[in-house]
CSV table of N, CA and C in Angstrom, one decimal:
chain,number,residue,atom,x,y,z
A,1,UNK,N,14.9,-2.2,-8.5
A,1,UNK,CA,13.5,-1.9,-8.6
A,1,UNK,C,13.2,-0.5,-8.1
A,2,UNK,N,12.5,0.2,-8.9
A,2,UNK,CA,12.1,1.6,-8.5
A,2,UNK,C,10.6,1.5,-8.4
A,3,UNK,N,10.1,2.2,-7.4
A,3,UNK,CA,8.7,2.2,-7.1
A,3,UNK,C,8.2,3.7,-7.1
A,4,UNK,N,7.1,4.0,-7.8
A,4,UNK,CA,6.6,5.3,-7.9
A,4,UNK,C,5.1,5.3,-7.4
A,5,UNK,N,4.9,5.9,-6.3
A,5,UNK,CA,3.5,5.9,-5.8
A,5,UNK,C,2.8,7.2,-6.2
A,6,UNK,N,1.5,7.1,-6.5
A,6,UNK,CA,0.7,8.3,-6.9
A,6,UNK,C,-0.7,8.1,-6.5
A,7,UNK,N,-1.5,9.1,-6.6
A,7,UNK,CA,-2.9,9.1,-6.4
A,7,UNK,C,-3.4,9.7,-5.1
A,8,UNK,N,-2.5,10.1,-4.2
A,8,UNK,CA,-2.9,10.7,-3.0
A,8,UNK,C,-3.6,12.1,-3.2
A,9,UNK,N,-4.1,12.6,-2.2
A,9,UNK,CA,-4.7,13.9,-2.3
A,9,UNK,C,-5.6,14.3,-1.0
A,10,UNK,N,-6.4,15.3,-1.2
A,10,UNK,CA,-7.3,15.7,-0.1
A,10,UNK,C,-8.7,15.3,-0.4
A,11,UNK,N,-9.3,14.6,0.5
A,11,UNK,CA,-10.6,14.1,0.3
A,11,UNK,C,-11.4,14.3,1.6
A,12,UNK,N,-12.8,14.4,1.5
A,12,UNK,CA,-13.6,14.5,2.6
A,12,UNK,C,-13.9,13.2,3.3
A,13,UNK,N,-14.3,13.3,4.5
A,13,UNK,CA,-14.7,12.0,5.2
A,13,UNK,C,-15.8,11.3,4.4
A,14,UNK,N,-15.5,10.0,4.3
A,14,UNK,CA,-16.5,9.1,3.6
A,14,UNK,C,-16.1,9.0,2.1
A,15,UNK,N,-15.2,9.8,1.6
A,15,UNK,CA,-14.8,9.7,0.2
A,15,UNK,C,-13.9,8.6,-0.1
A,16,UNK,N,-13.4,8.5,-1.3
A,16,UNK,CA,-12.6,7.5,-1.8
A,16,UNK,C,-11.4,8.0,-2.6
A,17,UNK,N,-10.3,7.2,-2.6
A,17,UNK,CA,-9.1,7.5,-3.4
A,17,UNK,C,-8.6,6.1,-3.8
A,18,UNK,N,-7.9,6.1,-5.0
A,18,UNK,CA,-7.2,5.0,-5.4
A,18,UNK,C,-5.7,5.3,-5.6
A,19,UNK,N,-4.9,4.7,-4.8
A,19,UNK,CA,-3.4,4.9,-4.9
A,19,UNK,C,-2.9,3.8,-5.9
A,20,UNK,N,-1.9,4.3,-6.6
A,20,UNK,CA,-1.2,3.4,-7.6
A,20,UNK,C,0.3,3.4,-7.2
A,21,UNK,N,0.9,2.3,-7.5
A,21,UNK,CA,2.4,2.1,-7.3
A,21,UNK,C,2.9,1.4,-8.6
A,22,UNK,N,3.7,2.1,-9.3
A,22,UNK,CA,4.2,1.6,-10.6
A,22,UNK,C,5.7,1.1,-10.3
A,23,UNK,N,6.0,-0.1,-10.7
A,23,UNK,CA,7.3,-0.6,-10.5
A,23,UNK,C,8.1,-0.6,-11.9
A,24,UNK,N,9.4,-0.3,-11.8
A,24,UNK,CA,10.2,-0.3,-13.0
A,24,UNK,C,11.6,-0.9,-12.6
A,25,UNK,N,12.4,-1.2,-13.6
A,25,UNK,CA,13.6,-1.8,-13.3
A,25,UNK,C,13.5,-3.3,-13.4
A,26,UNK,N,14.2,-4.0,-12.5
A,26,UNK,CA,14.2,-5.5,-12.5
A,26,UNK,C,12.9,-5.9,-11.8
A,27,UNK,N,11.8,-5.7,-12.5
A,27,UNK,CA,10.5,-6.1,-11.9
A,27,UNK,C,10.2,-7.5,-12.1
A,28,UNK,N,9.5,-8.1,-11.3
A,28,UNK,CA,9.1,-9.5,-11.3
A,28,UNK,C,7.8,-9.7,-10.7
A,29,UNK,N,6.9,-10.5,-11.3
A,29,UNK,CA,5.6,-10.7,-10.6
A,29,UNK,C,5.8,-11.5,-9.4
A,30,UNK,N,7.0,-12.1,-9.1
A,30,UNK,CA,7.1,-12.9,-7.9
A,30,UNK,C,7.3,-12.0,-6.6
A,31,UNK,N,7.3,-10.7,-6.7
A,31,UNK,CA,7.4,-9.8,-5.6
A,31,UNK,C,6.0,-9.8,-4.8
A,32,UNK,N,6.1,-9.8,-3.5
A,32,UNK,CA,5.0,-9.4,-2.7
A,32,UNK,C,5.0,-7.9,-2.6
A,33,UNK,N,3.8,-7.3,-2.9
A,33,UNK,CA,3.7,-5.8,-2.8
A,33,UNK,C,2.9,-5.4,-1.6
A,34,UNK,N,3.4,-4.4,-0.9
A,34,UNK,CA,2.6,-3.9,0.3
A,34,UNK,C,2.4,-2.4,0.3
A,35,UNK,N,1.5,-2.0,1.1
A,35,UNK,CA,1.3,-0.6,1.4
A,35,UNK,C,1.4,-0.4,2.9
A,36,UNK,N,2.1,0.6,3.2
A,36,UNK,CA,2.3,1.1,4.6
A,36,UNK,C,1.9,2.5,4.7
A,37,UNK,N,1.7,3.0,5.9
A,37,UNK,CA,1.3,4.4,6.0
A,37,UNK,C,2.0,5.0,7.3
A,38,UNK,N,2.2,6.2,7.3
A,38,UNK,CA,2.8,6.9,8.5
A,38,UNK,C,2.1,8.2,8.7
A,39,UNK,N,1.4,8.3,9.8
A,39,UNK,CA,0.7,9.5,10.2
A,39,UNK,C,1.7,10.4,11.0
A,40,UNK,N,1.5,11.7,11.0
A,40,UNK,CA,2.4,12.6,11.8
A,40,UNK,C,2.6,12.2,13.2
A,41,UNK,N,3.8,12.1,13.6
A,41,UNK,CA,4.2,11.8,15.0
A,41,UNK,C,4.0,10.3,15.3
A,42,UNK,N,3.7,9.5,14.3
A,42,UNK,CA,3.5,8.0,14.6
A,42,UNK,C,4.5,7.2,13.7
A,43,UNK,N,4.6,6.0,14.1
A,43,UNK,CA,5.5,5.1,13.4
A,43,UNK,C,4.8,4.6,12.1
A,44,UNK,N,5.6,4.2,11.2
A,44,UNK,CA,5.0,3.6,10.0
A,44,UNK,C,4.4,2.3,10.3
A,45,UNK,N,3.2,2.1,9.7
A,45,UNK,CA,2.4,0.9,10.0
A,45,UNK,C,2.0,0.2,8.7
A,46,UNK,N,1.9,-1.1,8.8
A,46,UNK,CA,1.5,-1.9,7.7
A,46,UNK,C,0.0,-1.7,7.5
A,47,UNK,N,-0.4,-1.7,6.2
A,47,UNK,CA,-1.8,-1.5,5.8
A,47,UNK,C,-2.3,-2.8,5.1
A,48,UNK,N,-1.7,-3.2,4.0
A,48,UNK,CA,-2.2,-4.4,3.3
A,48,UNK,C,-1.1,-4.8,2.3
A,49,UNK,N,-1.2,-6.1,2.0
A,49,UNK,CA,-0.2,-6.6,1.0
A,49,UNK,C,-0.9,-7.6,0.1
A,50,UNK,N,-0.2,-7.9,-1.1
A,50,UNK,CA,-0.7,-8.8,-2.0
A,50,UNK,C,0.5,-9.6,-2.5
A,51,UNK,N,0.4,-11.0,-2.5
A,51,UNK,CA,1.4,-11.8,-3.0
A,51,UNK,C,1.4,-11.9,-4.5
A,52,UNK,N,2.4,-12.5,-5.0
A,52,UNK,CA,2.5,-12.7,-6.5
A,52,UNK,C,1.3,-13.5,-7.0
A,53,UNK,N,0.8,-14.4,-6.2
A,53,UNK,CA,-0.3,-15.2,-6.6
A,53,UNK,C,-1.7,-14.6,-6.4
A,54,UNK,N,-1.7,-13.4,-5.8
A,54,UNK,CA,-2.9,-12.7,-5.6
A,54,UNK,C,-3.5,-12.8,-4.2
A,55,UNK,N,-2.9,-13.5,-3.3
A,55,UNK,CA,-3.4,-13.6,-2.0
A,55,UNK,C,-3.2,-12.2,-1.3
A,56,UNK,N,-4.2,-11.8,-0.6
A,56,UNK,CA,-4.2,-10.5,0.1
A,56,UNK,C,-4.2,-10.7,1.6
A,57,UNK,N,-3.7,-9.7,2.3
A,57,UNK,CA,-3.7,-9.7,3.8
A,57,UNK,C,-3.7,-8.3,4.2
A,58,UNK,N,-4.6,-8.0,5.2
A,58,UNK,CA,-4.7,-6.6,5.7
A,58,UNK,C,-4.7,-6.7,7.2
A,59,UNK,N,-4.5,-5.5,7.8
A,59,UNK,CA,-4.6,-5.4,9.3
A,59,UNK,C,-5.9,-4.8,9.6
A,60,UNK,N,-6.3,-4.9,10.8
A,60,UNK,CA,-7.7,-4.5,11.3
A,60,UNK,C,-8.3,-3.2,10.9
A,61,UNK,N,-7.6,-2.1,11.1
A,61,UNK,CA,-8.2,-0.7,10.9
A,61,UNK,C,-8.8,-0.5,9.5
A,62,UNK,N,-8.4,-1.2,8.5
A,62,UNK,CA,-8.8,-1.0,7.1
A,62,UNK,C,-9.8,-2.0,6.7
A,63,UNK,N,-10.2,-2.9,7.5
A,63,UNK,CA,-11.1,-4.0,7.2
A,63,UNK,C,-12.4,-3.5,6.5
A,64,UNK,N,-12.7,-4.0,5.4
A,64,UNK,CA,-13.9,-3.7,4.7
A,64,UNK,C,-13.9,-2.4,4.0
A,65,UNK,N,-12.8,-1.6,4.1
A,65,UNK,CA,-12.8,-0.3,3.5
A,65,UNK,C,-11.7,-0.2,2.4
A,66,UNK,N,-10.6,-0.8,2.6
A,66,UNK,CA,-9.4,-0.8,1.7
A,66,UNK,C,-9.3,-2.1,0.9
A,67,UNK,N,-8.9,-2.0,-0.3
A,67,UNK,CA,-8.7,-3.2,-1.1
A,67,UNK,C,-7.5,-3.1,-2.0
A,68,UNK,N,-6.6,-4.1,-1.9
A,68,UNK,CA,-5.4,-4.1,-2.7
A,68,UNK,C,-5.5,-5.0,-3.9
A,69,UNK,N,-4.9,-4.6,-5.0
A,69,UNK,CA,-5.0,-5.4,-6.2
A,69,UNK,C,-3.7,-5.1,-7.0
A,70,UNK,N,-3.4,-6.0,-8.0
A,70,UNK,CA,-2.2,-5.8,-8.8
A,70,UNK,C,-2.5,-6.2,-10.2
A,71,UNK,N,-1.8,-5.5,-11.1
A,71,UNK,CA,-1.8,-5.9,-12.5
A,71,UNK,C,-0.4,-6.2,-12.9
A,72,UNK,N,-0.1,-7.4,-13.0
A,72,UNK,CA,1.3,-7.8,-13.2
A,72,UNK,C,1.8,-7.4,-14.6
A,73,UNK,N,0.9,-7.4,-15.6
A,73,UNK,CA,1.3,-7.0,-16.9
A,73,UNK,C,1.7,-5.5,-16.9
A,74,UNK,N,1.2,-4.7,-16.1
A,74,UNK,CA,1.5,-3.3,-16.0
A,74,UNK,C,2.5,-3.0,-14.9
A,75,UNK,N,2.9,-4.1,-14.1
A,75,UNK,CA,3.8,-3.9,-13.0
A,75,UNK,C,3.3,-2.8,-12.0
A,76,UNK,N,2.0,-2.9,-11.8
A,76,UNK,CA,1.4,-1.8,-10.9
A,76,UNK,C,0.5,-2.5,-9.9
A,77,UNK,N,0.6,-1.9,-8.7
A,77,UNK,CA,-0.3,-2.3,-7.6
A,77,UNK,C,-1.1,-1.2,-7.2
A,78,UNK,N,-2.4,-1.5,-6.8
A,78,UNK,CA,-3.3,-0.4,-6.4
A,78,UNK,C,-3.8,-0.6,-5.0
A,79,UNK,N,-4.2,0.5,-4.4
A,79,UNK,CA,-4.9,0.5,-3.1
A,79,UNK,C,-6.1,1.3,-3.2
A,80,UNK,N,-7.3,0.6,-3.3
A,80,UNK,CA,-8.5,1.3,-3.3
A,80,UNK,C,-9.0,1.6,-1.9
A,81,UNK,N,-9.2,2.8,-1.6
A,81,UNK,CA,-9.6,3.2,-0.2
A,81,UNK,C,-10.9,3.9,-0.3
A,82,UNK,N,-11.9,3.3,0.4
A,82,UNK,CA,-13.3,3.8,0.5
A,82,UNK,C,-13.6,4.1,1.9
A,83,UNK,N,-14.7,4.9,2.1
A,83,UNK,CA,-15.2,5.3,3.4
A,83,UNK,C,-14.0,5.8,4.3
A,84,UNK,N,-13.3,6.7,3.7
A,84,UNK,CA,-12.1,7.3,4.4
A,84,UNK,C,-12.5,8.1,5.7
A,85,UNK,N,-11.6,7.9,6.6
A,85,UNK,CA,-11.8,8.6,7.9
A,85,UNK,C,-10.6,9.5,8.2
A,86,UNK,N,-10.8,10.5,9.1
A,86,UNK,CA,-9.7,11.4,9.4
A,86,UNK,C,-8.4,10.6,9.9
A,87,UNK,N,-8.6,9.5,10.6
A,87,UNK,CA,-7.5,8.8,11.1
A,87,UNK,C,-6.7,8.0,10.0
A,88,UNK,N,-7.3,8.0,8.7
A,88,UNK,CA,-6.5,7.5,7.6
A,88,UNK,C,-5.5,8.5,7.0
A,89,UNK,N,-5.5,9.7,7.5
A,89,UNK,CA,-4.6,10.7,7.1
A,89,UNK,C,-3.2,10.3,7.4
A,90,UNK,N,-2.3,10.2,6.3
A,90,UNK,CA,-1.0,9.8,6.5
A,90,UNK,C,-0.3,9.9,5.1
A,91,UNK,N,1.0,9.6,5.2
A,91,UNK,CA,1.8,9.4,3.9
A,91,UNK,C,1.8,7.9,3.7
A,92,UNK,N,1.3,7.6,2.5
A,92,UNK,CA,1.2,6.1,2.1
A,92,UNK,C,2.4,5.7,1.3
A,93,UNK,N,3.0,4.6,1.6
A,93,UNK,CA,4.2,4.1,0.9
A,93,UNK,C,3.9,2.7,0.4
A,94,UNK,N,4.4,2.5,-0.8
A,94,UNK,CA,4.3,1.2,-1.4
A,94,UNK,C,5.7,0.6,-1.3
A,95,UNK,N,5.7,-0.7,-1.2
A,95,UNK,CA,7.0,-1.5,-1.0
A,95,UNK,C,6.9,-2.8,-1.7
A,96,UNK,N,8.1,-3.3,-2.0
A,96,UNK,CA,8.2,-4.6,-2.7
A,96,UNK,C,9.1,-5.5,-1.9
A,97,UNK,N,8.7,-6.8,-1.8
A,97,UNK,CA,9.5,-7.8,-1.1
A,97,UNK,C,9.7,-9.0,-2.0
A,98,UNK,N,11.0,-9.3,-2.2
A,98,UNK,CA,11.3,-10.4,-3.1
A,98,UNK,C,10.8,-11.7,-2.6
A,99,UNK,N,10.2,-12.5,-3.4
A,99,UNK,CA,9.8,-13.9,-3.0
A,99,UNK,C,8.3,-13.9,-2.7
A,100,UNK,N,7.8,-15.1,-2.5
A,100,UNK,CA,6.3,-15.2,-2.3
A,100,UNK,C,6.0,-15.1,-0.8
A,101,UNK,N,4.7,-15.1,-0.5
A,101,UNK,CA,4.3,-15.1,0.9
A,101,UNK,C,3.9,-13.7,1.4
A,102,UNK,N,3.0,-13.7,2.4
A,102,UNK,CA,2.6,-12.5,3.1
A,102,UNK,C,3.7,-11.9,3.8
A,103,UNK,N,3.8,-10.6,3.7
A,103,UNK,CA,4.9,-9.8,4.5
A,103,UNK,C,4.2,-8.6,5.2
A,104,UNK,N,4.4,-8.5,6.5
A,104,UNK,CA,3.8,-7.4,7.2
A,104,UNK,C,4.8,-6.5,7.9
A,105,UNK,N,6.0,-7.0,8.1
A,105,UNK,CA,7.1,-6.2,8.7
A,105,UNK,C,7.8,-5.4,7.7
A,106,UNK,N,8.1,-4.2,8.1
A,106,UNK,CA,8.9,-3.3,7.2
A,106,UNK,C,10.2,-3.9,6.8
A,107,UNK,N,10.9,-4.6,7.7
A,107,UNK,CA,12.2,-5.1,7.4
A,107,UNK,C,12.2,-6.2,6.3
A,108,UNK,N,11.0,-6.7,6.1
A,108,UNK,CA,10.9,-7.8,5.1
A,108,UNK,C,10.8,-7.2,3.7
A,109,UNK,N,10.7,-5.9,3.5
A,109,UNK,CA,10.6,-5.3,2.2
A,109,UNK,C,11.9,-4.8,1.7
A,110,UNK,N,12.2,-5.0,0.5
A,110,UNK,CA,13.5,-4.7,-0.1
A,110,UNK,C,13.5,-3.3,-0.8
A,111,UNK,N,12.4,-2.9,-1.3
A,111,UNK,CA,12.3,-1.7,-2.1
A,111,UNK,C,11.1,-0.8,-1.6
A,112,UNK,N,11.3,0.5,-1.6
A,112,UNK,CA,10.3,1.4,-1.2
A,112,UNK,C,10.1,2.5,-2.2
A,113,UNK,N,8.8,3.0,-2.3
A,113,UNK,CA,8.5,4.1,-3.0
A,113,UNK,C,8.7,5.4,-2.2
A,114,UNK,N,8.4,6.5,-2.8
A,114,UNK,CA,8.7,7.8,-2.1
A,114,UNK,C,7.5,8.3,-1.2
A,115,UNK,N,6.4,7.7,-1.3
A,115,UNK,CA,5.2,8.1,-0.5
A,115,UNK,C,4.3,9.1,-1.2
A,116,UNK,N,3.1,8.9,-0.9
A,116,UNK,CA,2.1,9.9,-1.4
A,116,UNK,C,1.1,10.3,-0.3
A,117,UNK,N,0.9,11.6,-0.1
A,117,UNK,CA,0.1,12.1,1.0
A,117,UNK,C,-1.4,11.9,0.8
A,118,UNK,N,-2.0,11.4,1.8
A,118,UNK,CA,-3.5,11.3,1.8
A,118,UNK,C,-4.0,12.1,3.0
A,119,UNK,N,-4.9,13.0,2.7
A,119,UNK,CA,-5.4,13.9,3.8
A,119,UNK,C,-6.9,13.8,3.8
A,120,UNK,N,-7.5,13.4,4.9
A,120,UNK,CA,-9.0,13.2,5.0
A,120,UNK,C,-9.5,14.3,5.9
A,121,UNK,N,-10.3,15.2,5.3
A,121,UNK,CA,-10.8,16.3,6.1
A,121,UNK,C,-12.2,16.0,6.7
A,122,UNK,N,-12.5,16.5,7.9
A,122,UNK,CA,-13.8,16.3,8.5
A,122,UNK,C,-14.7,17.5,8.3
C-alpha cells in the first residue's frame, strides 16, 4: 500500500486547510486510517483516526477543530482542519493500519505517507 498525502501549505491563524491522503496498491476499506503530526524538535504525535466502519477518534488538542473522513470508493482519507493555531504547525503524516478498530500508537500502523507541511502564521 502506498500513501500520498497532500493539501498542506501556509495559512494564517484561524484559517482552514483540508489534507488528503490517497491510497494505492493493495488497498482495502478494512484499514484504519490515521493522521499524525510532527512539529520541529518534537516527537510525532497522534492526531485522529477513522476505522473502516467510519468510527472516528481524536486526541484532545484538536477537539472541535479537526475532522477526519474517508471515501472508500476513492481510497482517500481527509483531514479537515479549522481554526488553525500556530501550535498546529507541523509535518502531517497519514498512515494505514490493517484491520478494524481504533489505533493511536505509531507502532500499530503498517504503512506511512511521506508527510505534508502545514504552517500556521500568526
